[in-house]
Amino acid sequence: QEGRVTALESEQVLFAVVREGLQSYQTSHSDVNEALRRIEMRCIDHNTWLAEQPDKSVDIVYFDPMFRRPLHDSSSIVPLRGLANPHPLDPESVAHAVRIARKSVVMKEHKDSREFERLGFTREHANKIAYGVINTR
């Protein structure tokens, strides 16, 4: 309850959709519903926001970019793909994330993505989806 989450979305339409979802989506778990309502949404490019943050000012930075190679079982996202920011995550953003994160930087990607290696993440927990981690401690 004391934690804070700031979610960033650079594209106005997706920002509105996600913000509305966070405020109205209902699970069968009241603690999850309460946590969703506490997420602060910001409509801003991640690199701009990251560059503005002081060193070691957050615990974790989590990147969840739109996959370059979509998963076919994520068909509900297909109508939104054309609205997403088309730019790949860049090394400058990762460098800012490493600078501001006290614990780690995490990136969600397709299991076969080469983004982990390109951006300096260690691939962890691969299934259809993989997570890359950079420990900053």
mmCIF file of C-alpha atoms in Angstrom, residues 84-133:
data_model
loop_
_atom_site.group_PDB
_atom_site.id
_atom_site.type_symbol
_atom_site.label_atom_id
_atom_site.label_comp_id
_atom_site.label_asym_id
_atom_site.label_seq_id
_atom_site.Cartn_x
_atom_site.Cartn_y
_atom_site.Cartn_z
ATOM 1 C CA ALA A 84 1.499 2.096 -30.499
ATOM 2 C CA ASN A 85 4.783 3.949 -30.514
ATOM 3 C CA PRO A 86 6.709 2.208 -33.333
ATOM 4 C CA HIS A 87 10.200 3.037 -32.068
ATOM 5 C CA PRO A 88 12.317 0.303 -30.514
ATOM 6 C CA LEU A 89 13.707 0.779 -27.045
ATOM 7 C CA ASP A 90 17.021 2.586 -27.329
ATOM 8 C CA PRO A 91 20.295 2.316 -25.396
ATOM 9 C CA GLU A 92 19.903 5.870 -24.063
ATOM 10 C CA SER A 93 16.598 4.953 -22.377
ATOM 11 C CA VAL A 94 18.176 1.861 -20.851
ATOM 12 C CA ALA A 95 21.133 3.932 -19.600
ATOM 13 C CA HIS A 96 18.743 6.395 -17.916
ATOM 14 C CA ALA A 97 16.800 3.479 -16.416
ATOM 15 C CA VAL A 98 19.998 1.961 -14.996
ATOM 16 C CA ARG A 99 20.950 5.364 -13.588
ATOM 17 C CA ILE A 100 17.645 5.885 -11.746
ATOM 18 C CA ALA A 101 16.889 2.297 -10.609
ATOM 19 C CA ARG A 102 18.102 1.292 -7.139
ATOM 20 C CA LYS A 103 17.420 -2.443 -7.686
ATOM 21 C CA SER A 104 16.890 -3.457 -11.306
ATOM 22 C CA VAL A 105 15.686 -2.717 -14.802
ATOM 23 C CA VAL A 106 13.362 -5.290 -16.355
ATOM 24 C CA MET A 107 12.175 -5.652 -19.941
ATOM 25 C CA LYS A 108 9.353 -7.876 -21.198
ATOM 26 C CA GLU A 109 9.848 -9.196 -24.734
ATOM 27 C CA HIS A 110 9.099 -12.082 -27.068
ATOM 28 C CA LYS A 111 11.143 -15.137 -26.069
ATOM 29 C CA ASP A 112 13.092 -15.092 -29.363
ATOM 30 C CA SER A 113 13.800 -11.360 -29.289
ATOM 31 C CA ARG A 114 17.343 -10.137 -29.849
ATOM 32 C CA GLU A 115 16.561 -6.977 -27.897
ATOM 33 C CA PHE A 116 17.929 -8.499 -24.696
ATOM 34 C CA GLU A 117 21.410 -8.864 -26.128
ATOM 35 C CA ARG A 118 21.272 -5.581 -28.056
ATOM 36 C CA LEU A 119 20.385 -3.623 -24.925
ATOM 37 C CA GLY A 120 22.471 -5.481 -22.317
ATOM 38 C CA PHE A 121 19.762 -7.464 -20.489
ATOM 39 C CA THR A 122 20.221 -10.965 -19.092
ATOM 40 C CA ARG A 123 17.363 -13.122 -20.362
ATOM 41 C CA GLU A 124 15.333 -14.720 -17.544
ATOM 42 C CA HIS A 125 12.172 -16.806 -17.309
ATOM 43 C CA ALA A 126 11.554 -17.558 -20.994
ATOM 44 C CA ASN A 127 8.332 -19.196 -22.106
ATOM 45 C CA LYS A 128 6.427 -17.498 -24.956
ATOM 46 C CA ILE A 129 7.316 -14.308 -23.162
ATOM 47 C CA ALA A 130 10.725 -13.631 -21.686
ATOM 48 C CA TYR A 131 12.002 -11.112 -19.214
ATOM 49 C CA GLY A 132 15.404 -9.484 -19.317
ATOM 50 C CA VAL A 133 17.012 -8.090 -16.188
#
